[in-house]
Each structure stands twice: as structure tokens, then as C-alpha cells.
Coordinates of C-alpha atoms in Angstrom, one line a residue:
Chain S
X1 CA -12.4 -39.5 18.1
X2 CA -10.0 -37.2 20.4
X3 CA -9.1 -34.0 19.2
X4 CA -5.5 -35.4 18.9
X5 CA -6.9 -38.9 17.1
X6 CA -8.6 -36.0 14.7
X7 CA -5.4 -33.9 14.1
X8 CA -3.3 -37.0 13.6
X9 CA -5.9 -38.2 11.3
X10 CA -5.2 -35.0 9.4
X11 CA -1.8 -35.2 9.9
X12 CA -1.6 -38.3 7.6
X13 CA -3.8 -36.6 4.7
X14 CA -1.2 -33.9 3.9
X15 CA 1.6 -36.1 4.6
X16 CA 0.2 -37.9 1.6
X17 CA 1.2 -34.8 -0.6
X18 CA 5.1 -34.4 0.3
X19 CA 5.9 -31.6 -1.0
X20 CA 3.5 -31.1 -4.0
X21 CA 2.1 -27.8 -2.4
X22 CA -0.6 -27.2 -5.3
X23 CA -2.0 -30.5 -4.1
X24 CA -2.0 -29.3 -0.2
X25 CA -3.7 -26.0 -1.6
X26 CA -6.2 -27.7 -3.5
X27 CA -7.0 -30.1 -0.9
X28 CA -7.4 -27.4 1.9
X29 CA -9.5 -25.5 -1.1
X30 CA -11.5 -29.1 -1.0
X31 CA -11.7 -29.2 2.7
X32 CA -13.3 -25.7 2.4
X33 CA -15.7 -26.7 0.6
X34 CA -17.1 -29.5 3.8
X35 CA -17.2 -26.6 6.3
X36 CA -20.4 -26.8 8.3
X37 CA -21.4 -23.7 7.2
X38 CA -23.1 -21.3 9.2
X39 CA -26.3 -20.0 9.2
X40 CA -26.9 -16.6 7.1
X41 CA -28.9 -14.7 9.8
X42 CA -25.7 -15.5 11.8
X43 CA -23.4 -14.0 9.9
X44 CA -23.5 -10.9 11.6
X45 CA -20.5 -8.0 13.0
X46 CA -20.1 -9.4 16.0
X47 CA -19.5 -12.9 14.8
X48 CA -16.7 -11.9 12.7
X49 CA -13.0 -12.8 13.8
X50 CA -10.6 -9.5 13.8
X51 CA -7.4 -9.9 12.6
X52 CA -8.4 -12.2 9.4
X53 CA -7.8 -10.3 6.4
X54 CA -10.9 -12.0 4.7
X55 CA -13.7 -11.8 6.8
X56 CA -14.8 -14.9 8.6
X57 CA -17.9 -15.7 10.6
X58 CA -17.8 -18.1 13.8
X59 CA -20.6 -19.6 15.8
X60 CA -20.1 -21.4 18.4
X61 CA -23.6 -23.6 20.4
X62 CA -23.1 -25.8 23.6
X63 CA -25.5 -28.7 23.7
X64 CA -25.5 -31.4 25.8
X65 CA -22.1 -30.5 27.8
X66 CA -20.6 -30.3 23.6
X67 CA -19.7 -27.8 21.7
X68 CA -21.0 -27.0 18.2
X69 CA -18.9 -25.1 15.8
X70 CA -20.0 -23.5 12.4
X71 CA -18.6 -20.8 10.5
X72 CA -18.0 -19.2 7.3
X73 CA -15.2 -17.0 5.6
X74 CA -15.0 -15.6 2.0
X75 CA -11.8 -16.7 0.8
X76 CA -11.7 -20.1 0.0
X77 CA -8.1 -20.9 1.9
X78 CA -9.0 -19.4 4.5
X79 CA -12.0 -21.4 5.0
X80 CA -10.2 -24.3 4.1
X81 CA -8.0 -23.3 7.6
X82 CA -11.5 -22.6 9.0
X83 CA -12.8 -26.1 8.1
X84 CA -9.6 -27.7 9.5
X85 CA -9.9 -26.1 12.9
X86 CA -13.6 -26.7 12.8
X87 CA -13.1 -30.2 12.3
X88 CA -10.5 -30.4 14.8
X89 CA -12.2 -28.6 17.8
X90 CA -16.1 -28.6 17.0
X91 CA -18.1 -31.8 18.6
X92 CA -15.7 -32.4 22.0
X93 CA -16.1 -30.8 25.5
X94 CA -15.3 -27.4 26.6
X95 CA -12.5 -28.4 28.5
X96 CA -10.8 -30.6 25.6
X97 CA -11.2 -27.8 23.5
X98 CA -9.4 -25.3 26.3
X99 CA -6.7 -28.2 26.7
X100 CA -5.8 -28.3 22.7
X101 CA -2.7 -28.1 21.7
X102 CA -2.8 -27.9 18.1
X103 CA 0.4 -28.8 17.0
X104 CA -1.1 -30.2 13.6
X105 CA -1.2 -26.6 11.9
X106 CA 2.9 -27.0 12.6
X107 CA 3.4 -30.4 11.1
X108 CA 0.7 -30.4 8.1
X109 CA 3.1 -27.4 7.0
X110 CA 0.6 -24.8 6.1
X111 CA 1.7 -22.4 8.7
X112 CA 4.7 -21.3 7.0
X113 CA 3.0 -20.8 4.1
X114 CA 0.6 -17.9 5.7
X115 CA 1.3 -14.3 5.4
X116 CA 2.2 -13.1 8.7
X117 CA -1.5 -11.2 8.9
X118 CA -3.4 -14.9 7.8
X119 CA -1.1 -16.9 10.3
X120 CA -2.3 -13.8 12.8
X121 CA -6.0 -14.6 12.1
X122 CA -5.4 -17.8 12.6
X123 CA -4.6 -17.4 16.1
X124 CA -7.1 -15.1 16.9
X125 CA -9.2 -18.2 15.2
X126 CA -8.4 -20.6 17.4
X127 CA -8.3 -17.7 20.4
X128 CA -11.6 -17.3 19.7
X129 CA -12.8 -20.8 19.3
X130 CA -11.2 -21.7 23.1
X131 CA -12.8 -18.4 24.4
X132 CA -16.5 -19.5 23.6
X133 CA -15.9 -22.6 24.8
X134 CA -14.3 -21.5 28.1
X135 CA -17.1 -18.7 28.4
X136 CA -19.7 -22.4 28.1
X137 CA -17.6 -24.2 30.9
Chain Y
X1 CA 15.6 -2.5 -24.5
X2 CA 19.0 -3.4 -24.4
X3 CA 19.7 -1.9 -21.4
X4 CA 17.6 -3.5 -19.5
X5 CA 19.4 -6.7 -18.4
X6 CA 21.9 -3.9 -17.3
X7 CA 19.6 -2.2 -15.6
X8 CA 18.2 -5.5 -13.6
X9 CA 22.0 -6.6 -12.9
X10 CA 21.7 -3.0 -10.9
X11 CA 18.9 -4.5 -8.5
X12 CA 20.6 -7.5 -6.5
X13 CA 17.2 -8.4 -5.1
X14 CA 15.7 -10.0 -7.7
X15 CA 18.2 -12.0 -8.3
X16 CA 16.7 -14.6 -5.9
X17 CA 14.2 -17.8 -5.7
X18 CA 11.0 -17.8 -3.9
X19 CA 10.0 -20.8 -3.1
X20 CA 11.8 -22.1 -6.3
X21 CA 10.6 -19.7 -8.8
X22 CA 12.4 -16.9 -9.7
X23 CA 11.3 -13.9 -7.9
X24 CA 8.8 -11.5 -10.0
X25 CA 8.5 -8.4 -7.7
X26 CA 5.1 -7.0 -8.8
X27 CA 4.2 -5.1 -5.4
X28 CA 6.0 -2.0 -7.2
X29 CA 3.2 0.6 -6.0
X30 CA 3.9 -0.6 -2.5
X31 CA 7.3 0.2 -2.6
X32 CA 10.0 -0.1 -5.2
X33 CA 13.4 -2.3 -4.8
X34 CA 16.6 -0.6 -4.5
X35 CA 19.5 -0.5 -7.2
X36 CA 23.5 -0.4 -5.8
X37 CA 23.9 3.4 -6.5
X38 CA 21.7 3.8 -3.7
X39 CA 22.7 1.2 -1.3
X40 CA 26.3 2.3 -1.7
X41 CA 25.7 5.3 -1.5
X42 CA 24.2 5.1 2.0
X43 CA 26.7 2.7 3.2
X44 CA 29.3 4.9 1.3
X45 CA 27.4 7.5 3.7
X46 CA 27.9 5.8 6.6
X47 CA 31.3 4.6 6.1
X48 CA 32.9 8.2 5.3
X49 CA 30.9 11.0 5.9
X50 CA 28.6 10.5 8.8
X51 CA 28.3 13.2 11.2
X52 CA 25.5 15.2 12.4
X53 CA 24.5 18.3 10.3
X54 CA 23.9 22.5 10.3
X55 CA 26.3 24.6 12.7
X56 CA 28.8 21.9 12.9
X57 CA 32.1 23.7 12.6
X58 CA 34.7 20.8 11.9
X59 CA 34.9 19.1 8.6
X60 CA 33.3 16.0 8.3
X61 CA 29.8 17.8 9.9
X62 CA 30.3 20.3 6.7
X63 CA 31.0 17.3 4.4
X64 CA 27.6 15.5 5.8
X65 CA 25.8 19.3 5.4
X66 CA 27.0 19.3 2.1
X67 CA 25.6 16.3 1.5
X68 CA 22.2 17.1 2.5
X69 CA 21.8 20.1 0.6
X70 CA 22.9 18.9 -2.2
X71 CA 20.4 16.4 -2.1
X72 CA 17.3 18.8 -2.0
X73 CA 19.5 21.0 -4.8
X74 CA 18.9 17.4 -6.5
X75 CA 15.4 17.1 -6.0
X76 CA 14.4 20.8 -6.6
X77 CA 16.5 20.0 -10.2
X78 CA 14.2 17.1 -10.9
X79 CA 10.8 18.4 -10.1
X80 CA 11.9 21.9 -11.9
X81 CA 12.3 24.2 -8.3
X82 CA 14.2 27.3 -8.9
X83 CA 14.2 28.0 -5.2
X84 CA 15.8 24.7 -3.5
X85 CA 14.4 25.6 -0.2
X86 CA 11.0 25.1 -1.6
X87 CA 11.7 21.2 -1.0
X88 CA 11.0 20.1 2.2
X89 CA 12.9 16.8 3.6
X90 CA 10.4 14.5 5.9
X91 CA 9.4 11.4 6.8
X92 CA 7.4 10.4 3.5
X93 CA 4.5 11.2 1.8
X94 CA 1.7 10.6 4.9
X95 CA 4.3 12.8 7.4
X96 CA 4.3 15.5 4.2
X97 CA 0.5 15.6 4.4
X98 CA 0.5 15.6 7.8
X99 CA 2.6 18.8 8.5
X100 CA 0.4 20.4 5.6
X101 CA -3.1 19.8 7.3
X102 CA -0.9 20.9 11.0
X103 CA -0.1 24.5 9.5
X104 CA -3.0 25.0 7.7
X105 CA -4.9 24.4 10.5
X106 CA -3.4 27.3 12.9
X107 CA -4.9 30.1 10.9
X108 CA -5.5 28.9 7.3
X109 CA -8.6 26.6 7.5
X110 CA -11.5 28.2 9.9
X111 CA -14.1 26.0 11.6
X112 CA -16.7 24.5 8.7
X113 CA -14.9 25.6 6.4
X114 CA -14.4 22.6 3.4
X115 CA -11.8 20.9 1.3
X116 CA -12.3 18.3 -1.5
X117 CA -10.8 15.2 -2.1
X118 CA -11.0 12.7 -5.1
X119 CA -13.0 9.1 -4.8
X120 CA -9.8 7.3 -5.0
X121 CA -7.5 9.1 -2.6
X122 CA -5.4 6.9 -0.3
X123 CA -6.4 6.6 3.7
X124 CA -3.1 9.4 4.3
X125 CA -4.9 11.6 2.1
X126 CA -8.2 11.5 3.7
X127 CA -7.6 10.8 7.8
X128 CA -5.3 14.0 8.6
X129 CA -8.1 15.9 6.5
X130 CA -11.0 14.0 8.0
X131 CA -9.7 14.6 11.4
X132 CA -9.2 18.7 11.3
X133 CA -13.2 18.5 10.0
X134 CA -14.2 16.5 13.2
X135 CA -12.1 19.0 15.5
X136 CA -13.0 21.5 13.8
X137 CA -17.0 21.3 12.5
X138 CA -15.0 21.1 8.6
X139 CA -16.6 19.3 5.9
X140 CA -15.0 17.0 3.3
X141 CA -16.9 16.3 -0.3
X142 CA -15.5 14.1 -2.8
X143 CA -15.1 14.0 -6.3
X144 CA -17.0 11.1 -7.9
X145 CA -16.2 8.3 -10.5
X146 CA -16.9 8.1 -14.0
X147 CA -18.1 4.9 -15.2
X148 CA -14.0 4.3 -16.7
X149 CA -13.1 4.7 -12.9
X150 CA -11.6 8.2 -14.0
X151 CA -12.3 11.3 -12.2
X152 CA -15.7 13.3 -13.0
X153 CA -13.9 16.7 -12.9
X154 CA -17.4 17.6 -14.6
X155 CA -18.6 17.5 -11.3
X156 CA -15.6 19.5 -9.8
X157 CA -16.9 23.3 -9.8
X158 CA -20.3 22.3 -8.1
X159 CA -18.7 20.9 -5.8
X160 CA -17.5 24.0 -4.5
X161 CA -18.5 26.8 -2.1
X162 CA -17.3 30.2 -0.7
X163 CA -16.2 27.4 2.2
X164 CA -13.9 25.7 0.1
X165 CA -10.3 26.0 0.8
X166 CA -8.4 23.3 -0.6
X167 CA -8.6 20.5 -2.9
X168 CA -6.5 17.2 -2.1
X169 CA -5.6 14.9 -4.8
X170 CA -3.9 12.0 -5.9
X171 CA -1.9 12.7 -9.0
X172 CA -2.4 9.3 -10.0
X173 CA -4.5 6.3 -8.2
X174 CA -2.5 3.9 -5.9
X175 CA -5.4 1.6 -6.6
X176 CA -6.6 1.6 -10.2
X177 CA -3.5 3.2 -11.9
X178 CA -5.6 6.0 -13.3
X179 CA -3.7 9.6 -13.6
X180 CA -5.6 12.9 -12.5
X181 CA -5.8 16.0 -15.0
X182 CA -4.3 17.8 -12.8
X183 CA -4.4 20.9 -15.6
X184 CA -7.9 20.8 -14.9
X185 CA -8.2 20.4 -11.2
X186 CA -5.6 23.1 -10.9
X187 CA -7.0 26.0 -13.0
X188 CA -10.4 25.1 -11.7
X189 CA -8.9 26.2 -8.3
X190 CA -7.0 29.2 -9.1
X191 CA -9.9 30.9 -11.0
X192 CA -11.4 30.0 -7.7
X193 CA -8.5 31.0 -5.4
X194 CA -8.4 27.3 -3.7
X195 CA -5.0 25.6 -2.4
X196 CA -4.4 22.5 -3.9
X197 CA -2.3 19.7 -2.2
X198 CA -1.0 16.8 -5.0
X199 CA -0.4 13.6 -3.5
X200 CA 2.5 12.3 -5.9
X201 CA 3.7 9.5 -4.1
X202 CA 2.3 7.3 -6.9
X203 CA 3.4 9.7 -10.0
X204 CA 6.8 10.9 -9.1
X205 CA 8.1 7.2 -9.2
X206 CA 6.3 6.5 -12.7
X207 CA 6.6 10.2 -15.0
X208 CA 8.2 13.7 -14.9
X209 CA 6.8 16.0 -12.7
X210 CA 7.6 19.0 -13.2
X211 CA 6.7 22.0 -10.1
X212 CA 7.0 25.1 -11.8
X213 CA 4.5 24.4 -14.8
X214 CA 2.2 22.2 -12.2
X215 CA 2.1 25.4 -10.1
X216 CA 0.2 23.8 -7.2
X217 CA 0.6 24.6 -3.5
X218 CA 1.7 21.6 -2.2
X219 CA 3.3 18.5 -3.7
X220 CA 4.0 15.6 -1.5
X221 CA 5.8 12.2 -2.0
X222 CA 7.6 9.1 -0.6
X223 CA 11.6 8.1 -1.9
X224 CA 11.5 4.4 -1.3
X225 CA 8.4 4.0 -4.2
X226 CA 10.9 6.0 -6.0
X227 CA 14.0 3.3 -5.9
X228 CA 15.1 5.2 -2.8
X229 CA 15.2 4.4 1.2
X230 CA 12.5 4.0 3.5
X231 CA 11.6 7.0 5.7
X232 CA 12.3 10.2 3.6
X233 CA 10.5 12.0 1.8
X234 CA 9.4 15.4 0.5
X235 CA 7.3 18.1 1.0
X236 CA 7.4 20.9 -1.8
X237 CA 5.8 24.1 -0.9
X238 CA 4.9 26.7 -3.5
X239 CA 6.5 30.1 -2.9
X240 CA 4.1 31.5 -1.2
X241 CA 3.5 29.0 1.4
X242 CA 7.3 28.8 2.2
X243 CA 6.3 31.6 3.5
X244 CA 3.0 31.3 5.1
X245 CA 3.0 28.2 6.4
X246 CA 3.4 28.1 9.8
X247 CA 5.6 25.5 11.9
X248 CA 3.7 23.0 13.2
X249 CA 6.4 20.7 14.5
X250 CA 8.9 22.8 15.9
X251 CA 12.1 21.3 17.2
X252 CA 15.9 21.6 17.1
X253 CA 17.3 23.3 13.7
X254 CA 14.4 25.0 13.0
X255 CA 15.1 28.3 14.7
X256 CA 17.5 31.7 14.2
X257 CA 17.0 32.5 17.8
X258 CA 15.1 31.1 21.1
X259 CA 14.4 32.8 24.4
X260 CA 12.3 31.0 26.9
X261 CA 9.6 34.5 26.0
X262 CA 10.0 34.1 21.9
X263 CA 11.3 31.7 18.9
X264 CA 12.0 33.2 15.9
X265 CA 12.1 30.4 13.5
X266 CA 14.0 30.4 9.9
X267 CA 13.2 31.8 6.8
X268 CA 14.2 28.7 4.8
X269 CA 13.0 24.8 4.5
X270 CA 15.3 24.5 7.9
X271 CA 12.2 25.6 10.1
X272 CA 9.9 22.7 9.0
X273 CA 13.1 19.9 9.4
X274 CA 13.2 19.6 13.7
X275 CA 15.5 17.7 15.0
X276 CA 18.5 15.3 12.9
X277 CA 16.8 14.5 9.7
X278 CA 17.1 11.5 7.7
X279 CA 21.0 12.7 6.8
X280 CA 21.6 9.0 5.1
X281 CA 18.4 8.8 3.5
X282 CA 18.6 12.2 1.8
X283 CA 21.8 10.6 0.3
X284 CA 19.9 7.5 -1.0
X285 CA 17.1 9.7 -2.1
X286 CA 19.6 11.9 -3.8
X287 CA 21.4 8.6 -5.5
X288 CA 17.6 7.1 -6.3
X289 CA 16.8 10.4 -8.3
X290 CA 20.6 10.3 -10.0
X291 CA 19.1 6.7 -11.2
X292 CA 16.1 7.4 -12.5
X293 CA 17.3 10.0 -14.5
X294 CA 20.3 8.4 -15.7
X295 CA 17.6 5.5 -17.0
X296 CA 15.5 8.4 -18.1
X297 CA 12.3 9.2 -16.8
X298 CA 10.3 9.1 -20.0
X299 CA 12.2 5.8 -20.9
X300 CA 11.1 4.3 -17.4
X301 CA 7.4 5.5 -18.8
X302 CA 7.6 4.1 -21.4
X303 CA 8.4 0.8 -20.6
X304 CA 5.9 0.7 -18.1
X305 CA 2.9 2.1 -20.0
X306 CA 4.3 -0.9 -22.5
X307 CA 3.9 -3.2 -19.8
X308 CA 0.5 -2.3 -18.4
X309 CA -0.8 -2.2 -21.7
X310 CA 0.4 -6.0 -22.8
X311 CA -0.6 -7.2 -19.4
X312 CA -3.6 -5.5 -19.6
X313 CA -4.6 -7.2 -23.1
X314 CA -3.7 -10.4 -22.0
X315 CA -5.3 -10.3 -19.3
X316 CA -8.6 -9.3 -21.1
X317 CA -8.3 -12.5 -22.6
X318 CA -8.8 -14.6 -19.5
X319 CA -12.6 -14.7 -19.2
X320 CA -12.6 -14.7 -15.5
X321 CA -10.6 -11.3 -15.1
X322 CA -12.4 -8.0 -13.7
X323 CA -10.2 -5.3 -14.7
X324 CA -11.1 -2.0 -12.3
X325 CA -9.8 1.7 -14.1
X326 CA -10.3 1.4 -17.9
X327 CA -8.8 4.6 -18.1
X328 CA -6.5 5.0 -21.2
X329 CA -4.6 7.6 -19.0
X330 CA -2.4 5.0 -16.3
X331 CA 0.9 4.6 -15.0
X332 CA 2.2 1.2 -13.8
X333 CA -0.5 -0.1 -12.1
X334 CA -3.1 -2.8 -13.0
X335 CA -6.0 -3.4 -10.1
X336 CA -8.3 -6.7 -10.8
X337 CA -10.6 -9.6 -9.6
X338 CA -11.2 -13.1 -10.6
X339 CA -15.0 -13.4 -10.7
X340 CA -16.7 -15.3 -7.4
X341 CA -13.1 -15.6 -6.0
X342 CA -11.5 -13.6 -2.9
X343 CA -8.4 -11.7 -4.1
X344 CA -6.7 -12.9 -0.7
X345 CA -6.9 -16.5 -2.3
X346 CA -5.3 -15.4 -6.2
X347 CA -2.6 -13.6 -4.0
X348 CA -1.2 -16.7 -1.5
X349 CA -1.4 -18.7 -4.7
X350 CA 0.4 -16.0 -7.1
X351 CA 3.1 -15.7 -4.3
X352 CA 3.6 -19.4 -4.3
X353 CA 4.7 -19.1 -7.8
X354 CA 7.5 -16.4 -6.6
X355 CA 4.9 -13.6 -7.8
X356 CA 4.5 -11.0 -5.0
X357 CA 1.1 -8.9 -5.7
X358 CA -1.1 -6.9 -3.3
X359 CA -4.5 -7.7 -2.0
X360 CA -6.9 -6.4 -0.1
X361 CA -8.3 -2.4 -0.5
X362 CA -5.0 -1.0 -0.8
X363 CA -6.1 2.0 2.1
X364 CA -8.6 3.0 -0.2
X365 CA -11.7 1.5 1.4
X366 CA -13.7 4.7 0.6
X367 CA -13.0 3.8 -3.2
X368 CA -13.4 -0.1 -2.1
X369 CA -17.1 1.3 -1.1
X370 CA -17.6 3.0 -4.8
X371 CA -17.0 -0.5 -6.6
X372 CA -19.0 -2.6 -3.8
X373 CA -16.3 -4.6 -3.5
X374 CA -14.0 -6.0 -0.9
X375 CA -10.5 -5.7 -2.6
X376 CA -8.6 -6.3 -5.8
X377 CA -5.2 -7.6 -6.6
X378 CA -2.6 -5.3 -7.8
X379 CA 0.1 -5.6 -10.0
X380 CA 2.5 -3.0 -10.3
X381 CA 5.2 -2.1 -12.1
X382 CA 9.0 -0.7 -12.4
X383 CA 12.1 -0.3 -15.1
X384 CA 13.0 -3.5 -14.2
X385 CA 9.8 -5.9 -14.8
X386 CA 10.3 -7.3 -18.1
X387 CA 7.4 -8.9 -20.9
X388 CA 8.6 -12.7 -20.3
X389 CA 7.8 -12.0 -16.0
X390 CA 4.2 -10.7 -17.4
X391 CA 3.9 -13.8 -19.7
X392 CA 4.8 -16.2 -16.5
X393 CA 2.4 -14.4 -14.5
X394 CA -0.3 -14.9 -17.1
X395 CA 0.3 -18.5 -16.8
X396 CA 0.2 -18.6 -13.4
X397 CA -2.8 -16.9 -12.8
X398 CA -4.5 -18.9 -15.2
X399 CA -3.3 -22.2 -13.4
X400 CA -4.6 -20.5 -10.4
X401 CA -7.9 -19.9 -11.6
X402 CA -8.4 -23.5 -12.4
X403 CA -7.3 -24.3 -9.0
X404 CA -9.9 -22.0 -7.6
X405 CA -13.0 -22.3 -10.0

């Protein structure tokens, strides 16, 4: 699937919940749960995203001209965000992944849910996600 | 209390949804709503009486002077100063701190000598302090934790050496709610001829404080925890350092005369206020302090202690609940955990419910480091909370927990 066949995908699983937000919440607590998680001796300083107020742990592998993403955070809605993005971006090329748009995080409606300091690690999420993959291209 | 639908009618701000609950401001500790006396007055402020202050010969500059002395004759009447000058007008409790550690450092504090702090002292208690002891080869030590998460003032007299000059201490813990004996700390340090600096920006909202028996140095703390405005504050110096302080921050209004060669600077609380001060906020913080004691300090308390105490019970009940600072001695504050769960999470839920708490380490990492762990959640209180917002609470965070476990 395209990144956009993967975010419209997603797309239709909130819609699914209107506006029952407890249902979003657990869902995305759910979806945390499905991360690919990374691996322990990974979770080092350097892998960690600033600007999260939990901490969360990216790694990011190229192999075969694709890019692998795992990760880890410990709050669970965060990595419920983290499992979305990571669904969203990890497994394509580095330049699909530069070329994203991302406008699912708008529509699914979880956006204006986060604190101005989550919806801020959120960017530097996906910042950080496009950045490894540019830095493989 | 009868009054206290009255007293929540004052407080137009929680008078409001969030995302369809009704609003239960718990995030007290962070800073504390406004009632109308102190809105009006500002915009009363503002809407007759503004004009800049000191040396202004036509009217309405001596109506706004007037003004702004009376509001430190207010506050020096609260906290039991005879001298009104003692009371210092600045930008808050961290700007209060800040001008302390400036002057001190000019002659008072030598290179390695040492000042003690408490575990639990808040970031703008430790960094201005930390940073004269990097510039200056100082040293800080700290005064550890019992296993209640009060202070170990046991500890307190070993801690100290003919390079001690000052103790700085929270009067009561932003974090864990837990109130300092400051009786203890204090004639620890005079029989030891130390300064001590109290950090009240978490007590003078909660109890009477009252200078003159406290007889510390310093006494520090910010109006808009106190029902007050944003961006004033006060600094209360004892007499001595009225005094002996020297200007760190000098600036406009803080002189008798200037040559290019020499400043002499005032005798009074003029020379640490450069520039236009906070004219409008002194008024709000003025108005604030007319509330409070109109409600009555010990009433406000009261009521709180009440609250922290049946929150605190029920919460005990919830098997999943951590509760940090068993202390008996608190004020207004409750910090806890849900086991094997991120406080960031119990927060975004709790505010989806219309419950605003804090997460996160509350600028007390240091104190973060002495529980190994990453954050709590905070629930804090004020006059207006009520017993039915602490019973909808407990409902919600039990629905949240089941979400999360």
C-alpha cells in the first residue's frame, strides 16, 4: 500500500468512532500496543525525540532502498501517535517518505486534542522520521 | 460553607464547559484563577487612574502613586511588616530570587563559600544559586528526604560549615504539598548566623504568613498563585538587608541623585524597583490580598486541608494510586501516580473530562531524581474547589484507569 492508501485506511478506522472520543483514545491506546517496538540496546540518548514530553525512542534502518522504522515511548498515547506514524511511514522509500503529506493526523481528529507541547513532539516526530530518511537518500 | 457558591459566582472562569464537562480547575499550584475584585480593579485601573508613577507633579500621576503604595502598605499589613518599604514589588517569585542571589553575590557570598537548599526546591530556587557556585567555585548541599517525603531537618546542622552562608527553602513543596518547619530551619541558622531565603510562592496562597514572627531574611513570592495578576510579585527583605543589600539591577527610579562620576541610590524599596513597575498589577495584587482576607485566610485553609484530606482518603482507596508526600503537615496539594502508567497519559485523559491537572516533574527534577521517577500528576487546590468536583474527579480517574490498565 501507498502511504496515502495507509493513511486513508486509517482515516476510515476513526471515522468509525464519530465523536465517541473515549473509543478514539482507547483505540489509539490499542494501536500502541502493535508498535514495532524497538530494540532495548537501542533505546539509547541519542535516539530519543526532543520536544516529547514523554520520552520516546526512534530507529530508523534502510534495507533494500526501504526504510525500517521502530520505536518506543513510555506513555501509552503517545505511542499510540508513535504507532500511527510508524505504520504510516515505516516500509516505503526514502523519497515517499520525504514527499508525505500527512494530512490524516488533521482529519482522524486527534491533533486538536494534544497539548500544544504533545502536538510539538509530534512534529519533531515526523521531522525526525523524514530526516533519517532523507539522510538514507 | 455557605459562602462558597458566593464565593465561586466571584470567579467567572469556571463558569465554563470543557469539552462538555463542566470545567474543574485543579492546576491551582500552577497558578490560581482570578475573582472580579481583581479584574475590575485593574480595568478600574486602567480606565481612571493610569498614569505613570514617583515625581509626577499633576494629579492623576499622584492618584496612580497612591495607588501603588498603598498596595505594598497592603501587603506589608498582610505578611505583618511594620516597615512597608521592607516589601519589594517585582516580577514574581523567580525575578525575587533572582535579585537576591544578584546582591548577595557583589560582596555577601565569597568564592567557595556554600548555601543549602531543601530536596524538593523548585528549578528558580536552585539555577540562580547553582549558577553563582559555577562562577564562583560555590558549593550547594541539599537537605535530604525522610521516608514521609518530609524534610530530614535532623540532617540540617551537619550539613553546615564555617562556608555556609545561606539556606534556601521552600516554605512548602510545589510538588508533594508538604510544609517546611520553618521554626526549625530558621533558629538552626540564626544560632548559626546563616541568611535564610523562604521561597513562599506555594504558602502565601494557601496560610498566613506572618514576617515579623518568621523573622527570616528574605521572603519571596508570586501574586497570580495568590488570585492576583501575572507578572508581580514580591520580595520582602528583613531590616537589615534593606539596608545591605546592594542594587543589582539599577535603572530609572531607583536613585536620589546621578552624575555620570557617582549614583547615589535610595534608601527605601524605590532603589530595587528600576524602571515603570507593574503599576496595574500592584493594584490587582492589592485587590487579590483584599480577597483573600475578606474570605479569610484560615477559612481558605481550612477548606483546603478539608479537601486534600477527603481526596486523599479516597484516593487511597483506588488500589492503583501512588500517593508521593505522606506528610500530615500539607497545604493544597496532592502529587500521585497510577502504577505502570505515564502521568502524561492520566492527564490528556483527566482533561478530556474538563479536569485540568499537571504532569510531568513540576521543575523539580532534582526531587523527580530522589523518587526514581519520571513525574506525577498534581492536583491542587483553591477556596473555590468544592467536595462534589473531588468526587467527579474520583470517578474519572477511576474510568481512566480502566481505560489504561
Amino acid at each position: 500500500m501507498t502511504i496515502e492508501e495507509i493513511e486513508k485506511e486509517i482515516i476510515e478506522e476513526f471515522e468509525m468512532f464519530g465523536d465517541d472520543w473515549e473509543a478514539k483514545y482507547e483505540h489509539l491506546i490499542d494501536l500502541g500496543k502493535s508498535l514495532p517496538l524497538i530494540k532495548e540496546e537501542f533505546k539509547t540518548d541519542d535516539r530519543i525525540i526532543k520536544g516529547c514530553q514523554s520520552r520516546v525512542w526512534l530507529n530508523s534502518e534502510l534495507k533494500e532502498g526501504i526504510v525500517y522504522f521502530t520505536a518506543d515511548a513510555d506513555a501509552i498515547i503517545t505511542k499510540g501517535m508513535v504507532a500511527l506514524m510508524v505504520r504510516v511511514l515505516s516500509e516505503h522509500t526514502p523519497k515517499e517518505i520525504v514527499d508525505a503529506k500527512l494530512n490524516f493526523v488533521d482529519t482522524i481528529g486527534l491533533k486538536e486534542h494534544l497539548s500544544p507541547t504533545r502536538a510539538n513532539g509530534l512534529v519533531s516526530m515526523i521531522n525526525k522520521m523524514k530526516a533519517d530518511a532523507l539522510s538514507f537518500s | 460553607m455557605k459562602e462558597l457558591k458566593n464565593i465561586r459566582d466571584q470567579f467567572p472562569i469556571l463558569n465554563q464547559k470543557i469539552n462538555g464537562y463542566d470545567l474543574v480547575y485543579f492546576d491551582n499550584g500552577a497558578t490560581s484563577q482570578k475573582p472580579l475584585s481583581v479584574i475590575e480593579s485593574i480595568s478600574d485601573y486602567y480606565k481612571q487612574s493610569n498614569a505613570n508613577i514617583h515625581r509626577g507633579v499633576h494629579t492623576l500621576s499622584r492618584t496612580a502613586t497612591g495607588l501603588f503604595e498603598k498596595a505594598r502598605k497592603t501587603l506589608a499589613s498582610h505578611f505583618n511588616v511594620k516597615n512597608d518599604q521592607q516589601i519589594i514589588f517585582t516580577a514574581g517569585t523567580t525575578d525575587s530570587i533572582n535579585l537576591v542571589v544578584n546582591g548577595l553575590s557583589k560582596n555577601y557570598l565569597k568564592k567557595g563559600d556554600e548555601i543549602i537548599l531543601s530536596s524538593y526546591e523548585h528549578h528558580s530556587n536552585i539555577l540562580p544559586w547553582q549558577l553563582w557556585a559555577e562562577e564562583n567555585g560555590g558549593k550547594l548541599k541539599v537537605i535530604p528526604l525522610l521516608e514521609d517525603q518530609s524534610l530530614d531537618l535532623s540532617k540540617l546542622e551537619s550539613l553546615i560549615s564555617s562556608k555556609t552562608k545561606l539556606i534556601a527553602i521552600a516554605h512548602v513543596s510545589n510538588t508533594l504539598g508538604v510544609i517546611t518547619d520553618l521554626e526549625k530551619v530558621n533558629s538552626i541558622a540564626r544560632k548559626n548566623n546563616i541568611a535564610v531565603l523562604v521561597d513562599g510562592a506555594q504558602s502565601a496562597p494557601h496560610m498566613a504568613v506572618d514576617l515579623t514572627k518568621l523573622n527570616v531574611d528574605f521572603f519571596v513570592c508570586s501574586a497570580h498563585k495568590m488570585y492576583g495578576p501575572t507578572g508581580i510579585g514580591l520580595l520582602y527583605l528583613s531590616e537589615k538587608w534593606l539596608k545591605d543589600l546592594p542594587v543589582s539591577k539599577p535603572g530609572g527610579g531607583t536613585i536620589n541623585t546621578v552624575t555620570f562620576e557617582k549614583t547615589e541610590y535610595a534608601e527605601n524599596a524605590l532603589r530595587f524597583e528600576p524602571g515603570t513597575p507593574h503599576i496595574a498589577g500592584s493594584v490587582g495584587f492589592s485587590a487579590a490580598i483584599d480577597f483573600m482576607n475578606a474570605v479569610g485566610i484560615q477559612t481558605i485553609f481550612d477548606h483546603e486541608h478539608q479537601l486534600v484530606q477527603y481526596a486523599q482518603q479516597k484516593m487511597s482507596e483506588i488500589p492503583e494510586v501512588i500517593i508521593y508526600g505522606k506528610s500530615e503537615h500539607k497545604a493544597g496539594v496532592i502529587s500521585f501516580n497510577i502504577k505502570n502508567n505515564h502521568p502524561f497519559d492520566v492527564g490528556t485523559l483527566l482533561d478530556k473530562y474538563g479536569i485540568a491537572v499537571r504532569t510531568g516533574h513540576h521543575c523539580t527534577q532534582p526531587l523527580m531524581q530522589c523518587l526514581n521517577i519520571q513525574g506525577t500528576i498534581r492536583i491542587s487546590f483553591a477556596i473555590y474547589n468544592t467536595k462534589e468536583e473531588v468526587d467527579f474527579f474520583i470517578e474519572k480517574l477511576k474510568k481512566v484507569i480502566t481505560m489504561l490498565c
